[in-house]
Amino acid sequence: MSNYQFLMAKHACMESERLFLRPVTMHDAVDMFDYTSDEETTRFLYEPHTELQQTEKMIGNYFMKEPIGKYALVLKESGKMIGAIEFRVDDWNKSGDLGFTLNRRFWGNGYMTEAGNTLLHLAFTILELERVHAAHDVNNPMSGNVLRRLGMTQEGILRKSEMIRGTLADSAYYSILKEEYTIRF
């Protein structure tokens, strides 16, 4: 296990002002199905789930199979799981890749920005990475808004770079450098 993996394992559970970030478990299936079955939430990711069992399989085969860096977003006030955020580290160039999904009923409340800032703190302060990057479908400007609120700069468009629901989609690519993050905080 690399030092990055060790440090991420040590920080498998974190919290922010309004959120707990913790590993996804089977107990999250109903809350996760609440958004994986929603057409608008999954529009730029995958076909919406039609059965709870699909979400359970996704939790077992994806989130629990390799849980390091995959976090459930849980509201402190209610205990409801409202989304997921992922962070993958590339050892060879000291960078990280950020991705996220949020239940549409919780859009516009700053939850994803709050969770993203928690992971940027982990990336730059604890892991001492040099760069964090993220991408989103160009037809999903709301994700771009989140990335800009995190202090990221759009670097360009990767044409036909992601397979979304059987169609190749263009992705807007963003990043933030350690020195840019340090200036903000």
mmCIF file of C-alpha atoms in Angstrom:
data_model
loop_
_atom_site.group_PDB
_atom_site.id
_atom_site.type_symbol
_atom_site.label_atom_id
_atom_site.label_comp_id
_atom_site.label_asym_id
_atom_site.label_seq_id
_atom_site.Cartn_x
_atom_site.Cartn_y
_atom_site.Cartn_z
ATOM 1 C CA MET A 1 0.000 0.000 0.000
ATOM 2 C CA SER A 2 1.428 3.371 -0.989
ATOM 3 C CA ASN A 3 1.727 6.177 1.518
ATOM 4 C CA TYR A 4 -1.134 7.936 -0.309
ATOM 5 C CA GLN A 5 -3.381 4.898 0.087
ATOM 6 C CA PHE A 6 -2.412 4.619 3.745
ATOM 7 C CA LEU A 7 -3.210 8.281 4.408
ATOM 8 C CA MET A 8 -6.494 8.039 2.531
ATOM 9 C CA ALA A 9 -7.418 4.932 4.516
ATOM 10 C CA LYS A 10 -6.680 6.887 7.710
ATOM 11 C CA HIS A 11 -9.057 9.568 6.435
ATOM 12 C CA ALA A 12 -11.844 7.233 5.323
ATOM 13 C CA CYS A 13 -14.194 9.248 7.529
ATOM 14 C CA MET A 14 -14.143 13.033 7.572
ATOM 15 C CA GLU A 15 -16.571 15.788 8.351
ATOM 16 C CA SER A 16 -17.322 19.334 7.337
ATOM 17 C CA GLU A 17 -19.697 21.869 8.800
ATOM 18 C CA ARG A 18 -22.890 20.128 7.627
ATOM 19 C CA LEU A 19 -21.691 16.770 6.266
ATOM 20 C CA PHE A 20 -20.146 13.484 7.254
ATOM 21 C CA LEU A 21 -17.979 11.894 4.544
ATOM 22 C CA ARG A 22 -17.653 8.149 5.088
ATOM 23 C CA PRO A 23 -17.450 4.909 3.102
ATOM 24 C CA VAL A 24 -20.592 3.844 1.262
ATOM 25 C CA THR A 25 -22.281 0.753 2.742
ATOM 26 C CA MET A 26 -25.269 -1.416 1.880
ATOM 27 C CA HIS A 27 -27.226 0.588 4.474
ATOM 28 C CA ASP A 28 -27.086 3.478 1.983
ATOM 29 C CA ALA A 29 -28.948 1.572 -0.754
ATOM 30 C CA VAL A 30 -32.363 3.190 -0.263
ATOM 31 C CA ASP A 31 -30.949 6.727 -0.036
ATOM 32 C CA MET A 32 -28.682 6.095 -3.017
ATOM 33 C CA PHE A 33 -31.532 4.606 -5.044
ATOM 34 C CA ASP A 34 -33.397 7.841 -4.352
ATOM 35 C CA TYR A 35 -30.970 9.572 -6.718
ATOM 36 C CA THR A 36 -29.693 6.739 -8.925
ATOM 37 C CA SER A 37 -33.298 6.245 -10.067
ATOM 38 C CA ASP A 38 -33.717 9.939 -10.902
ATOM 39 C CA GLU A 39 -33.357 10.792 -14.592
ATOM 40 C CA GLU A 40 -32.140 14.341 -13.980
ATOM 41 C CA THR A 41 -29.485 13.327 -11.419
ATOM 42 C CA THR A 42 -28.061 10.529 -13.583
ATOM 43 C CA ARG A 43 -28.461 12.296 -16.947
ATOM 44 C CA PHE A 44 -24.714 12.813 -17.472
ATOM 45 C CA LEU A 45 -23.565 9.563 -15.817
ATOM 46 C CA TYR A 46 -25.580 6.422 -16.545
ATOM 47 C CA GLU A 47 -29.079 5.150 -17.186
ATOM 48 C CA PRO A 48 -31.282 5.625 -14.123
ATOM 49 C CA HIS A 49 -31.775 2.577 -11.956
ATOM 50 C CA THR A 50 -35.230 1.036 -12.104
ATOM 51 C CA GLU A 51 -34.810 -1.400 -9.201
ATOM 52 C CA LEU A 52 -33.194 -1.127 -5.782
ATOM 53 C CA GLN A 53 -31.163 -4.250 -6.601
ATOM 54 C CA GLN A 54 -29.262 -2.313 -9.306
ATOM 55 C CA THR A 55 -28.143 0.216 -6.707
ATOM 56 C CA GLU A 56 -27.217 -2.550 -4.258
ATOM 57 C CA LYS A 57 -25.061 -4.177 -6.942
ATOM 58 C CA MET A 58 -23.381 -0.856 -7.689
ATOM 59 C CA ILE A 59 -22.608 -0.391 -3.996
ATOM 60 C CA GLY A 60 -21.170 -3.903 -3.656
ATOM 61 C CA ASN A 61 -19.329 -4.094 -6.976
ATOM 62 C CA TYR A 62 -18.018 -0.535 -7.082
ATOM 63 C CA PHE A 63 -18.128 1.385 -3.804
ATOM 64 C CA MET A 64 -17.390 -1.463 -1.391
ATOM 65 C CA LYS A 65 -15.043 -3.421 -3.653
ATOM 66 C CA GLU A 66 -12.386 -0.679 -3.459
ATOM 67 C CA PRO A 67 -13.655 1.807 -0.870
ATOM 68 C CA ILE A 68 -10.582 4.022 -0.440
ATOM 69 C CA GLY A 69 -11.371 7.490 -1.762
ATOM 70 C CA LYS A 70 -15.096 6.839 -2.232
ATOM 71 C CA TYR A 71 -17.288 8.721 0.211
ATOM 72 C CA ALA A 72 -20.983 8.862 0.998
ATOM 73 C CA LEU A 73 -22.176 12.412 1.688
ATOM 74 C CA VAL A 74 -24.373 12.265 4.764
ATOM 75 C CA LEU A 75 -26.267 15.196 6.238
ATOM 76 C CA LYS A 76 -25.309 15.654 9.892
ATOM 77 C CA GLU A 77 -28.757 16.930 10.855
ATOM 78 C CA SER A 78 -30.758 13.994 9.469
ATOM 79 C CA GLY A 79 -28.334 11.151 8.685
ATOM 80 C CA LYS A 80 -29.613 11.039 5.093
ATOM 81 C CA MET A 81 -27.090 10.018 2.447
ATOM 82 C CA ILE A 82 -27.493 12.614 -0.331
ATOM 83 C CA GLY A 83 -24.683 11.824 -2.753
ATOM 84 C CA ALA A 84 -21.192 10.496 -3.283
ATOM 85 C CA ILE A 85 -17.811 12.039 -3.938
ATOM 86 C CA GLU A 86 -14.703 10.231 -5.121
ATOM 87 C CA PHE A 87 -11.042 11.031 -5.032
ATOM 88 C CA ARG A 88 -8.423 8.934 -6.819
ATOM 89 C CA VAL A 89 -4.707 9.599 -6.414
ATOM 90 C CA ASP A 90 -2.153 9.240 -9.208
ATOM 91 C CA ASP A 91 1.104 8.465 -7.352
ATOM 92 C CA TRP A 92 3.370 9.007 -10.340
ATOM 93 C CA ASN A 93 2.562 12.717 -10.741
ATOM 94 C CA LYS A 94 1.274 13.651 -7.269
ATOM 95 C CA SER A 95 -2.179 14.487 -8.560
ATOM 96 C CA GLY A 96 -5.734 13.589 -7.711
ATOM 97 C CA ASP A 97 -8.945 13.139 -9.690
ATOM 98 C CA LEU A 98 -12.242 14.356 -8.220
ATOM 99 C CA GLY A 99 -15.734 13.164 -9.186
ATOM 100 C CA PHE A 100 -19.160 13.572 -7.599
ATOM 101 C CA THR A 101 -22.906 12.954 -7.733
ATOM 102 C CA LEU A 102 -25.567 14.720 -5.689
ATOM 103 C CA ASN A 103 -29.255 13.966 -5.255
ATOM 104 C CA ARG A 104 -31.078 16.622 -7.273
ATOM 105 C CA ARG A 105 -33.327 17.542 -4.330
ATOM 106 C CA PHE A 106 -30.216 18.913 -2.597
ATOM 107 C CA TRP A 107 -28.771 20.938 -5.489
ATOM 108 C CA GLY A 108 -28.158 24.612 -4.872
ATOM 109 C CA ASN A 109 -27.346 24.334 -1.160
ATOM 110 C CA GLY A 110 -23.547 24.311 -1.399
ATOM 111 C CA TYR A 111 -23.198 20.715 -0.198
ATOM 112 C CA MET A 112 -20.973 19.595 -3.068
ATOM 113 C CA THR A 113 -18.741 22.647 -2.742
ATOM 114 C CA GLU A 114 -18.432 21.916 0.985
ATOM 115 C CA ALA A 115 -17.541 18.271 0.357
ATOM 116 C CA GLY A 116 -15.151 19.234 -2.451
ATOM 117 C CA ASN A 117 -13.329 21.679 -0.192
ATOM 118 C CA THR A 118 -12.961 18.918 2.402
ATOM 119 C CA LEU A 119 -11.278 16.723 -0.210
ATOM 120 C CA LEU A 120 -9.078 19.571 -1.465
ATOM 121 C CA HIS A 121 -7.876 20.043 2.107
ATOM 122 C CA LEU A 122 -7.060 16.320 2.236
ATOM 123 C CA ALA A 123 -5.307 16.503 -1.135
ATOM 124 C CA PHE A 124 -3.115 19.515 -0.520
ATOM 125 C CA THR A 125 -2.627 19.569 3.261
ATOM 126 C CA ILE A 126 -2.476 15.903 4.233
ATOM 127 C CA LEU A 127 -1.492 14.087 1.033
ATOM 128 C CA GLU A 128 0.654 17.025 -0.151
ATOM 129 C CA LEU A 129 -0.363 16.571 -3.768
ATOM 130 C CA GLU A 130 0.610 19.114 -6.419
ATOM 131 C CA ARG A 131 -2.571 19.108 -8.491
ATOM 132 C CA VAL A 132 -6.235 18.064 -8.425
ATOM 133 C CA HIS A 133 -8.263 17.725 -11.603
ATOM 134 C CA ALA A 134 -11.849 16.969 -12.540
ATOM 135 C CA ALA A 135 -13.975 16.770 -15.655
ATOM 136 C CA HIS A 136 -17.642 17.033 -16.522
ATOM 137 C CA ASP A 137 -19.839 16.603 -19.574
ATOM 138 C CA VAL A 138 -19.881 19.945 -21.411
ATOM 139 C CA ASN A 139 -23.676 19.779 -21.431
ATOM 140 C CA ASN A 140 -23.703 19.828 -17.617
ATOM 141 C CA PRO A 141 -22.666 23.383 -16.695
ATOM 142 C CA MET A 142 -23.796 22.981 -13.069
ATOM 143 C CA SER A 143 -20.840 20.675 -12.419
ATOM 144 C CA GLY A 144 -18.566 23.302 -13.926
ATOM 145 C CA ASN A 145 -20.012 25.839 -11.497
ATOM 146 C CA VAL A 146 -19.063 23.574 -8.578
ATOM 147 C CA LEU A 147 -15.521 23.169 -9.908
ATOM 148 C CA ARG A 148 -15.088 26.931 -10.317
ATOM 149 C CA ARG A 149 -16.375 27.489 -6.752
ATOM 150 C CA LEU A 150 -13.635 25.073 -5.651
ATOM 151 C CA GLY A 151 -11.104 27.402 -7.262
ATOM 152 C CA MET A 152 -10.469 25.232 -10.296
ATOM 153 C CA THR A 153 -9.590 26.630 -13.705
ATOM 154 C CA GLN A 154 -10.935 25.178 -16.922
ATOM 155 C CA GLU A 155 -8.007 23.911 -18.983
ATOM 156 C CA GLY A 156 -9.843 22.828 -22.083
ATOM 157 C CA ILE A 157 -12.265 20.419 -23.696
ATOM 158 C CA LEU A 158 -11.458 16.752 -24.251
ATOM 159 C CA ARG A 159 -13.475 15.801 -27.306
ATOM 160 C CA LYS A 160 -15.429 12.545 -27.220
ATOM 161 C CA SER A 161 -13.534 11.498 -24.099
ATOM 162 C CA GLU A 162 -16.240 9.820 -21.999
ATOM 163 C CA MET A 163 -18.835 7.206 -22.807
ATOM 164 C CA ILE A 164 -22.111 8.443 -21.287
ATOM 165 C CA ARG A 165 -25.137 6.237 -21.822
ATOM 166 C CA GLY A 166 -23.657 4.724 -24.962
ATOM 167 C CA THR A 167 -22.659 8.031 -26.553
ATOM 168 C CA LEU A 168 -19.228 9.619 -26.612
ATOM 169 C CA ALA A 169 -19.389 12.987 -24.874
ATOM 170 C CA ASP A 170 -17.052 15.960 -24.741
ATOM 171 C CA SER A 171 -15.647 16.738 -21.288
ATOM 172 C CA ALA A 172 -14.644 20.078 -19.830
ATOM 173 C CA TYR A 173 -11.392 19.554 -17.948
ATOM 174 C CA TYR A 174 -10.512 21.580 -14.810
ATOM 175 C CA SER A 175 -7.662 21.674 -12.319
ATOM 176 C CA ILE A 176 -6.302 23.472 -9.294
ATOM 177 C CA LEU A 177 -2.644 23.544 -8.278
ATOM 178 C CA LYS A 178 -1.333 23.373 -4.721
ATOM 179 C CA GLU A 179 -0.075 26.967 -4.873
ATOM 180 C CA GLU A 180 -3.497 28.170 -6.086
ATOM 181 C CA TYR A 181 -5.202 26.343 -3.239
ATOM 182 C CA THR A 182 -2.718 27.712 -0.697
ATOM 183 C CA ILE A 183 -3.492 31.295 -1.778
ATOM 184 C CA ARG A 184 -7.201 30.707 -1.151
ATOM 185 C CA PHE A 185 -6.680 29.439 2.420
#
